[in-house]
Amino acid sequence: MFSPWISSLKLILIPLFWRGIYTTENPLLALNDPVTTVFRSAVLKGDNLVEKVEILKPINLELACTCDGNPNKLPNVTGFWRKDGIEIANSRLTVLLENEQYNLKKVFSIHGDSLGNYSCVFNGADKESKFDFYLTAPEMGNMKEKPIVAYVGDSVVMACKIKLPPKTWIWYKENGTEQELINSTTDPLRYKIFVDRNTTKLTVTNLTEVDSGVYICSAIYNIKTSVSHLEVRVISFMEPLKPFIAIVAEVIILVFLILLYERWGSQKSSSSPTGNMMHVDQMHKLTQDDNGIDESSTRKRKI
Amino acid sequence: MPPAVKANLGYTPPDGGWGWAVVFGAFISIGFSYAFPKSLTIYFKEIQKYFTVSYSEIAWVSSIMLAAMYAGGPVSSILVNRYGSRPVVIMGGLMVGVSMVAASFGTTIMHLYLLVGVIGGFGLSFNLQPSLTIIGKYFQVKRPMANGLAMAGSPVFLFTLAPLNQFLFDNFGWRGAFMILGAIVMNCCVAGALMRPVKMKTVQKDPDAATNGTTTEKAGATEGIANLEAGGLLSDTEPKQKKGGCADKCLDLSLFKHRGFIIYLIGNVVMFFGFFAPVVFLAPYAKGIGIDNYQAAFLLSIFALVDMFARPGTGLIANTKWIRPRIQYFFSISVAYNGVCHLLCPFLAVHLGYAGLVIYAVFFGLAFGMVCALLFEVLMDLVGAERFSSAVGLVTIIECGPVLLGPPVAGFLVDVFDDYKYMYWACGIMMLSPGIFLFIMNYFNYKRLDQEERQRQSGTTGLGSVTRSIMEERGAGEERTISKDLEMFDEEGQ
């Protein structure tokens, strides 16, 4: 009934609360707060059927969906909520048609364990339409999947960036199945960590082959920790040297062959009695050789 | 009516044979020259992180390289005038190669500025300019075709260097990639090896000149050869000419009195302000109206692909007997066509969205290719192959300003108005007005040239032969000068 032509699903959230909680003026207040129940609402209109919500700390969150009543304006439909695909108990309601729309809303208590995929579902005349909310901690998007290549004896800089500043950043190095913490005490000559609100950089100097592997930067939020993996590959200078030498050899051989062909070609033509041909190159190289080379003297002006 | 300045080289260009190998060499050289600075931008993000500098600081590397490439034009001209194309190209290739390898060991951003920017840029200018010059020496009849083919090197190399650079970066990091790129760029030396100095076929044998020639050969062989190679003065009259100046061995500054050259220069300087900015901002414009990254990048690929085929195609068309005599009009029309494309771009984008931008990319690719293919051909047509070397050196250094200023000024326009359409309109006007200017001015120029041609032909034969011998002594190569002499004699005769 609804799915193919749902023109708009209005989404009412309380996302702006986090701006009120975590502000630059009173960050400490935010960090030390217990679970708050701040309510603020914003109406977002979306044609997408999926909405991502980033949550920094435990809160009470109201999610609301609005569905257009067209075309079969049924007087009432059933609405309920799902979490991660499973219907939430006692969430089924009968929704009445108001102003040609169906509204459904519910307050959820969100903390570290209850993050996930919440869907509001409208069920009428055996047809179902739903809207998904992905509730997660902030994630570090578009991190490189490819390893960073660095050289033995050189240094490497790894950076992590995230949209909303976390409480702190921590770096680890993956060692088999364990994770080794990297902080200011671990070999301060080689490891340098730089933190600047929502970015962090780890610089490793004096690299060796052992330093290859996966490094993990984690952004700690009150609600959860967001991690990102960075792979580093340390290679020696011999590796690019091989293709380099191969290509330089190819260049030298080609140049040699071309010049050789030219010399051979000009020798052929100079040995035959074609006195008209003046080869500039030959005069340059074969200084004493005057076999039948005439210098051009007249300028033929073409009109 | 054929153009007034033709083969005053003193010999018949081969127009084929080894010439095509030379075109291939020029293809490689020109490809590296134009595509190399642009393709290095792939490494900037990583280098920026490594040296902890801002993006604008790292973008300077590309700008310095481009600036050095254009500023090196006159130096390149002087060297080509003196030594010919081959040694200069080989040296240029070595310069870029060595500088890239040295840069791979660099420890500060300054090293990159100097090595990649300055030395690399100069090396590339020693590739670009001689390649163009030698085409003029090898081709006359098929020259627009040869130029079109050679200039096609730029989009082809850009197309191949982009994924190649990505591959090198993924496997070797930026240092290793620079080292291997240094080796790859040394293939310019192979291109240089192909640029064999031209064999000159003589038609008449003048016994006096022959004996003179042989003595001069033993005495000042190197000089004579160098000048002949450059299509310059006669060896038998050399000792008298040298003290006059170094017109053919250094830069020929008398070009500034050449009418066609000045027209070309003015038109081009204005044109270059709006030439590259639309390319630079195509992807950001697309992203600005809501198109995703991959589709925006695809626009550039479409542009490059159309460009790749437009260049030789334009060369082919320009070579036909209908267009060749009036090639200046063809060029001015292409420039104006570019302007029209840019003016229409915002309308296409607003009304047709992504499809509109794809249409724009296709037409702009065509326009860009047309202008690039003809850019140096029309200069050769105006000043003649002999003075082309100096002409292109002067042109590139003067164009340095607009080329470098264009994109930042365009970016400034975008920032001020917060909308790309004003920038596109500005670029459209910057290209449409020189197009119209060139068209009108060349109309007058052609009229004058036809007039001079008629006067020269109708000038009496006696005067004609006297002038010819004077010309041989003076050894200047320009027909306008000849016709001026005739005019002078005409007036005196009357």
PDB file of C-alpha atoms in Angstrom, chain B residues 138-315:
ATOM      1  CA  TYR B 138      59.928  18.025 -40.639  1.00  0.00           C
ATOM      2  CA  PHE B 139      56.504  18.936 -41.960  1.00  0.00           C
ATOM      3  CA  GLN B 140      55.046  21.568 -44.162  1.00  0.00           C
ATOM      4  CA  VAL B 141      52.181  20.147 -46.145  1.00  0.00           C
ATOM      5  CA  LYS B 142      50.969  17.792 -43.424  1.00  0.00           C
ATOM      6  CA  ARG B 143      51.965  20.023 -40.533  1.00  0.00           C
ATOM      7  CA  PRO B 144      48.530  20.603 -38.974  1.00  0.00           C
ATOM      8  CA  MET B 145      47.992  16.852 -38.922  1.00  0.00           C
ATOM      9  CA  ALA B 146      51.394  16.290 -37.334  1.00  0.00           C
ATOM     10  CA  ASN B 147      50.722  18.998 -34.758  1.00  0.00           C
ATOM     11  CA  GLY B 148      47.329  17.565 -33.925  1.00  0.00           C
ATOM     12  CA  LEU B 149      48.794  14.102 -33.424  1.00  0.00           C
ATOM     13  CA  ALA B 150      51.663  15.347 -31.302  1.00  0.00           C
ATOM     14  CA  MET B 151      49.432  17.486 -29.091  1.00  0.00           C
ATOM     15  CA  ALA B 152      47.191  14.458 -28.521  1.00  0.00           C
ATOM     16  CA  GLY B 153      49.984  13.258 -26.249  1.00  0.00           C
ATOM     17  CA  SER B 154      48.733  15.452 -23.452  1.00  0.00           C
ATOM     18  CA  PRO B 155      45.319  13.846 -22.834  1.00  0.00           C
ATOM     19  CA  VAL B 156      46.621  10.340 -23.570  1.00  0.00           C
ATOM     20  CA  PHE B 157      49.375  10.668 -21.009  1.00  0.00           C
ATOM     21  CA  LEU B 158      47.060  12.257 -18.474  1.00  0.00           C
ATOM     22  CA  PHE B 159      44.712   9.341 -18.920  1.00  0.00           C
ATOM     23  CA  THR B 160      47.450   6.769 -18.389  1.00  0.00           C
ATOM     24  CA  LEU B 161      49.491   8.582 -15.757  1.00  0.00           C
ATOM     25  CA  ALA B 162      46.568   8.958 -13.364  1.00  0.00           C
ATOM     26  CA  PRO B 163      45.939   5.240 -12.720  1.00  0.00           C
ATOM     27  CA  LEU B 164      49.664   4.512 -13.026  1.00  0.00           C
ATOM     28  CA  ASN B 165      50.430   7.016 -10.289  1.00  0.00           C
ATOM     29  CA  GLN B 166      47.755   5.502  -8.105  1.00  0.00           C
ATOM     30  CA  PHE B 167      49.252   2.054  -8.637  1.00  0.00           C
ATOM     31  CA  LEU B 168      52.767   3.250  -7.826  1.00  0.00           C
ATOM     32  CA  PHE B 169      51.559   5.055  -4.753  1.00  0.00           C
ATOM     33  CA  ASP B 170      49.696   2.022  -3.418  1.00  0.00           C
ATOM     34  CA  ASN B 171      52.689  -0.230  -3.867  1.00  0.00           C
ATOM     35  CA  PHE B 172      55.662   1.971  -3.126  1.00  0.00           C
ATOM     36  CA  GLY B 173      54.472   5.002  -1.197  1.00  0.00           C
ATOM     37  CA  TRP B 174      55.315   8.470  -2.409  1.00  0.00           C
ATOM     38  CA  ARG B 175      59.076   8.106  -2.161  1.00  0.00           C
ATOM     39  CA  GLY B 176      59.296   4.938  -4.183  1.00  0.00           C
ATOM     40  CA  ALA B 177      56.766   6.314  -6.646  1.00  0.00           C
ATOM     41  CA  PHE B 178      58.879   9.436  -7.218  1.00  0.00           C
ATOM     42  CA  MET B 179      61.912   7.295  -7.887  1.00  0.00           C
ATOM     43  CA  ILE B 180      60.115   5.139 -10.409  1.00  0.00           C
ATOM     44  CA  LEU B 181      58.475   8.178 -12.004  1.00  0.00           C
ATOM     45  CA  GLY B 182      61.936   9.623 -12.451  1.00  0.00           C
ATOM     46  CA  ALA B 183      62.856   6.557 -14.451  1.00  0.00           C
ATOM     47  CA  ILE B 184      59.645   6.693 -16.472  1.00  0.00           C
ATOM     48  CA  VAL B 185      60.170  10.346 -17.333  1.00  0.00           C
ATOM     49  CA  MET B 186      63.608   9.502 -18.657  1.00  0.00           C
ATOM     50  CA  ASN B 187      61.783   7.998 -21.599  1.00  0.00           C
ATOM     51  CA  CYS B 188      61.791  11.574 -22.836  1.00  0.00           C
ATOM     52  CA  CYS B 189      65.399  10.875 -23.700  1.00  0.00           C
ATOM     53  CA  VAL B 190      64.175   8.134 -25.999  1.00  0.00           C
ATOM     54  CA  ALA B 191      61.828  10.684 -27.559  1.00  0.00           C
ATOM     55  CA  GLY B 192      64.792  12.998 -27.949  1.00  0.00           C
ATOM     56  CA  ALA B 193      66.839  10.309 -29.615  1.00  0.00           C
ATOM     57  CA  LEU B 194      64.099  10.008 -32.203  1.00  0.00           C
ATOM     58  CA  MET B 195      64.386  13.696 -33.042  1.00  0.00           C
ATOM     59  CA  ARG B 196      66.998  13.259 -35.675  1.00  0.00           C
ATOM     60  CA  PRO B 197      68.180  16.541 -37.158  1.00  0.00           C
ATOM     61  CA  VAL B 198      66.621  17.050 -40.540  1.00  0.00           C
ATOM     62  CA  LYS B 199      68.325  15.856 -43.684  1.00  0.00           C
ATOM     63  CA  MET B 200      68.248  18.672 -46.160  1.00  0.00           C
ATOM     64  CA  LYS B 201      67.810  17.909 -49.834  1.00  0.00           C
ATOM     65  CA  THR B 202      69.414  20.396 -52.123  1.00  0.00           C
ATOM     66  CA  VAL B 203      68.163  21.044 -55.635  1.00  0.00           C
ATOM     67  CA  GLN B 204      70.857  23.236 -57.180  1.00  0.00           C
ATOM     68  CA  LYS B 205      74.554  23.005 -56.815  1.00  0.00           C
ATOM     69  CA  ASP B 206      76.306  26.342 -56.855  1.00  0.00           C
ATOM     70  CA  PRO B 207      80.035  25.755 -57.380  1.00  0.00           C
ATOM     71  CA  ASP B 208      81.082  29.049 -55.755  1.00  0.00           C
ATOM     72  CA  ALA B 209      79.016  28.418 -52.751  1.00  0.00           C
ATOM     73  CA  ALA B 210      80.275  24.853 -52.602  1.00  0.00           C
ATOM     74  CA  THR B 211      83.911  25.918 -52.306  1.00  0.00           C
ATOM     75  CA  ASN B 212      82.937  28.596 -49.872  1.00  0.00           C
ATOM     76  CA  GLY B 213      80.950  26.023 -48.036  1.00  0.00           C
ATOM     77  CA  THR B 214      83.805  23.593 -47.727  1.00  0.00           C
ATOM     78  CA  THR B 215      86.190  26.196 -46.389  1.00  0.00           C
ATOM     79  CA  THR B 216      83.676  27.406 -43.913  1.00  0.00           C
ATOM     80  CA  GLU B 217      82.999  23.846 -43.006  1.00  0.00           C
ATOM     81  CA  LYS B 218      86.507  23.307 -41.877  1.00  0.00           C
ATOM     82  CA  ALA B 219      86.731  26.635 -40.185  1.00  0.00           C
ATOM     83  CA  GLY B 220      83.460  27.112 -38.406  1.00  0.00           C
ATOM     84  CA  ALA B 221      81.751  23.808 -38.970  1.00  0.00           C
ATOM     85  CA  THR B 222      79.883  23.643 -35.713  1.00  0.00           C
ATOM     86  CA  GLU B 223      78.390  27.093 -36.052  1.00  0.00           C
ATOM     87  CA  GLY B 224      77.439  26.604 -39.641  1.00  0.00           C
ATOM     88  CA  ILE B 225      75.819  23.296 -38.987  1.00  0.00           C
ATOM     89  CA  ALA B 226      73.939  24.561 -36.031  1.00  0.00           C
ATOM     90  CA  ASN B 227      72.544  27.389 -38.051  1.00  0.00           C
ATOM     91  CA  LEU B 228      71.670  25.253 -41.026  1.00  0.00           C
ATOM     92  CA  GLU B 229      69.984  22.855 -38.728  1.00  0.00           C
ATOM     93  CA  ALA B 230      67.974  25.667 -37.353  1.00  0.00           C
ATOM     94  CA  GLY B 231      67.226  26.665 -40.902  1.00  0.00           C
ATOM     95  CA  GLY B 232      69.062  29.924 -40.471  1.00  0.00           C
ATOM     96  CA  LEU B 233      71.739  31.765 -42.314  1.00  0.00           C
ATOM     97  CA  LEU B 234      73.808  30.520 -45.179  1.00  0.00           C
ATOM     98  CA  SER B 235      77.223  29.356 -44.255  1.00  0.00           C
ATOM     99  CA  ASP B 236      78.931  31.246 -47.032  1.00  0.00           C
ATOM    100  CA  THR B 237      77.718  34.551 -45.750  1.00  0.00           C
ATOM    101  CA  GLU B 238      78.182  33.813 -42.100  1.00  0.00           C
ATOM    102  CA  PRO B 239      81.279  35.748 -41.126  1.00  0.00           C
ATOM    103  CA  LYS B 240      79.558  38.957 -42.155  1.00  0.00           C
ATOM    104  CA  GLN B 241      76.309  38.228 -40.377  1.00  0.00           C
ATOM    105  CA  LYS B 242      77.532  37.178 -36.972  1.00  0.00           C
ATOM    106  CA  LYS B 243      78.531  40.577 -35.733  1.00  0.00           C
ATOM    107  CA  GLY B 244      75.112  41.994 -36.493  1.00  0.00           C
ATOM    108  CA  GLY B 245      73.422  40.299 -33.603  1.00  0.00           C
ATOM    109  CA  CYS B 246      72.390  36.874 -32.513  1.00  0.00           C
ATOM    110  CA  ALA B 247      68.980  36.906 -34.053  1.00  0.00           C
ATOM    111  CA  ASP B 248      69.040  33.262 -34.986  1.00  0.00           C
ATOM    112  CA  LYS B 249      71.226  31.912 -32.263  1.00  0.00           C
ATOM    113  CA  CYS B 250      69.545  33.727 -29.422  1.00  0.00           C
ATOM    114  CA  LEU B 251      66.018  34.932 -29.174  1.00  0.00           C
ATOM    115  CA  ASP B 252      64.562  36.685 -32.147  1.00  0.00           C
ATOM    116  CA  LEU B 253      63.140  39.766 -30.509  1.00  0.00           C
ATOM    117  CA  SER B 254      62.251  41.348 -33.832  1.00  0.00           C
ATOM    118  CA  LEU B 255      59.166  39.165 -33.581  1.00  0.00           C
ATOM    119  CA  PHE B 256      57.615  41.922 -31.550  1.00  0.00           C
ATOM    120  CA  LYS B 257      57.367  43.937 -34.745  1.00  0.00           C
ATOM    121  CA  HIS B 258      55.619  41.075 -36.504  1.00  0.00           C
ATOM    122  CA  ARG B 259      51.990  41.930 -36.999  1.00  0.00           C
ATOM    123  CA  GLY B 260      50.633  38.408 -36.895  1.00  0.00           C
ATOM    124  CA  PHE B 261      52.692  37.576 -33.832  1.00  0.00           C
ATOM    125  CA  ILE B 262      51.339  40.529 -31.896  1.00  0.00           C
ATOM    126  CA  ILE B 263      47.765  39.642 -32.817  1.00  0.00           C
ATOM    127  CA  TYR B 264      48.349  36.080 -31.685  1.00  0.00           C
ATOM    128  CA  LEU B 265      49.977  37.202 -28.469  1.00  0.00           C
ATOM    129  CA  ILE B 266      47.225  39.596 -27.446  1.00  0.00           C
ATOM    130  CA  GLY B 267      44.492  37.111 -28.254  1.00  0.00           C
ATOM    131  CA  ASN B 268      46.220  34.296 -26.419  1.00  0.00           C
ATOM    132  CA  VAL B 269      47.088  36.239 -23.297  1.00  0.00           C
ATOM    133  CA  VAL B 270      43.434  37.137 -22.759  1.00  0.00           C
ATOM    134  CA  MET B 271      42.307  33.645 -23.706  1.00  0.00           C
ATOM    135  CA  PHE B 272      44.565  31.849 -21.238  1.00  0.00           C
ATOM    136  CA  PHE B 273      42.922  33.581 -18.321  1.00  0.00           C
ATOM    137  CA  GLY B 274      39.799  31.580 -18.960  1.00  0.00           C
ATOM    138  CA  PHE B 275      41.315  28.502 -20.553  1.00  0.00           C
ATOM    139  CA  PHE B 276      42.236  26.119 -17.755  1.00  0.00           C
ATOM    140  CA  ALA B 277      39.926  27.260 -14.965  1.00  0.00           C
ATOM    141  CA  PRO B 278      36.802  25.467 -16.305  1.00  0.00           C
ATOM    142  CA  VAL B 279      38.720  22.184 -16.384  1.00  0.00           C
ATOM    143  CA  VAL B 280      39.987  22.669 -12.853  1.00  0.00           C
ATOM    144  CA  PHE B 281      36.535  23.499 -11.509  1.00  0.00           C
ATOM    145  CA  LEU B 282      34.442  21.003 -13.449  1.00  0.00           C
ATOM    146  CA  ALA B 283      34.529  18.342 -10.749  1.00  0.00           C
ATOM    147  CA  PRO B 284      33.934  20.755  -7.835  1.00  0.00           C
ATOM    148  CA  TYR B 285      31.055  22.326  -9.766  1.00  0.00           C
ATOM    149  CA  ALA B 286      29.497  18.916 -10.279  1.00  0.00           C
ATOM    150  CA  LYS B 287      29.926  18.050  -6.612  1.00  0.00           C
ATOM    151  CA  GLY B 288      28.466  21.433  -5.716  1.00  0.00           C
ATOM    152  CA  ILE B 289      25.208  20.689  -7.496  1.00  0.00           C
ATOM    153  CA  GLY B 290      24.918  17.390  -5.715  1.00  0.00           C
ATOM    154  CA  ILE B 291      26.682  14.879  -7.920  1.00  0.00           C
ATOM    155  CA  ASP B 292      28.756  12.258  -6.148  1.00  0.00           C
ATOM    156  CA  ASN B 293      32.532  11.907  -6.372  1.00  0.00           C
ATOM    157  CA  TYR B 294      32.723   9.076  -8.854  1.00  0.00           C
ATOM    158  CA  GLN B 295      30.319  10.632 -11.319  1.00  0.00           C
ATOM    159  CA  ALA B 296      32.128  13.945 -11.049  1.00  0.00           C
ATOM    160  CA  ALA B 297      35.426  12.213 -11.772  1.00  0.00           C
ATOM    161  CA  PHE B 298      33.770  10.447 -14.684  1.00  0.00           C
ATOM    162  CA  LEU B 299      32.983  13.843 -16.195  1.00  0.00           C
ATOM    163  CA  LEU B 300      36.696  14.541 -16.387  1.00  0.00           C
ATOM    164  CA  SER B 301      37.292  11.181 -17.995  1.00  0.00           C
ATOM    165  CA  ILE B 302      34.690  11.954 -20.658  1.00  0.00           C
ATOM    166  CA  PHE B 303      36.352  15.303 -21.200  1.00  0.00           C
ATOM    167  CA  ALA B 304      39.801  13.741 -21.568  1.00  0.00           C
ATOM    168  CA  LEU B 305      38.519  11.043 -23.907  1.00  0.00           C
ATOM    169  CA  VAL B 306      36.818  13.500 -26.243  1.00  0.00           C
ATOM    170  CA  ASP B 307      39.914  15.721 -26.086  1.00  0.00           C
ATOM    171  CA  MET B 308      42.097  12.782 -27.081  1.00  0.00           C
ATOM    172  CA  PHE B 309      40.254  12.258 -30.331  1.00  0.00           C
ATOM    173  CA  ALA B 310      39.439  15.879 -31.019  1.00  0.00           C
ATOM    174  CA  ARG B 311      43.096  16.823 -31.377  1.00  0.00           C
ATOM    175  CA  PRO B 312      44.149  14.597 -34.264  1.00  0.00           C
ATOM    176  CA  GLY B 313      40.696  15.068 -35.772  1.00  0.00           C
ATOM    177  CA  THR B 314      41.171  18.818 -35.745  1.00  0.00           C
ATOM    178  CA  GLY B 315      44.612  18.362 -37.239  1.00  0.00           C
TER     179      GLY B 315
END
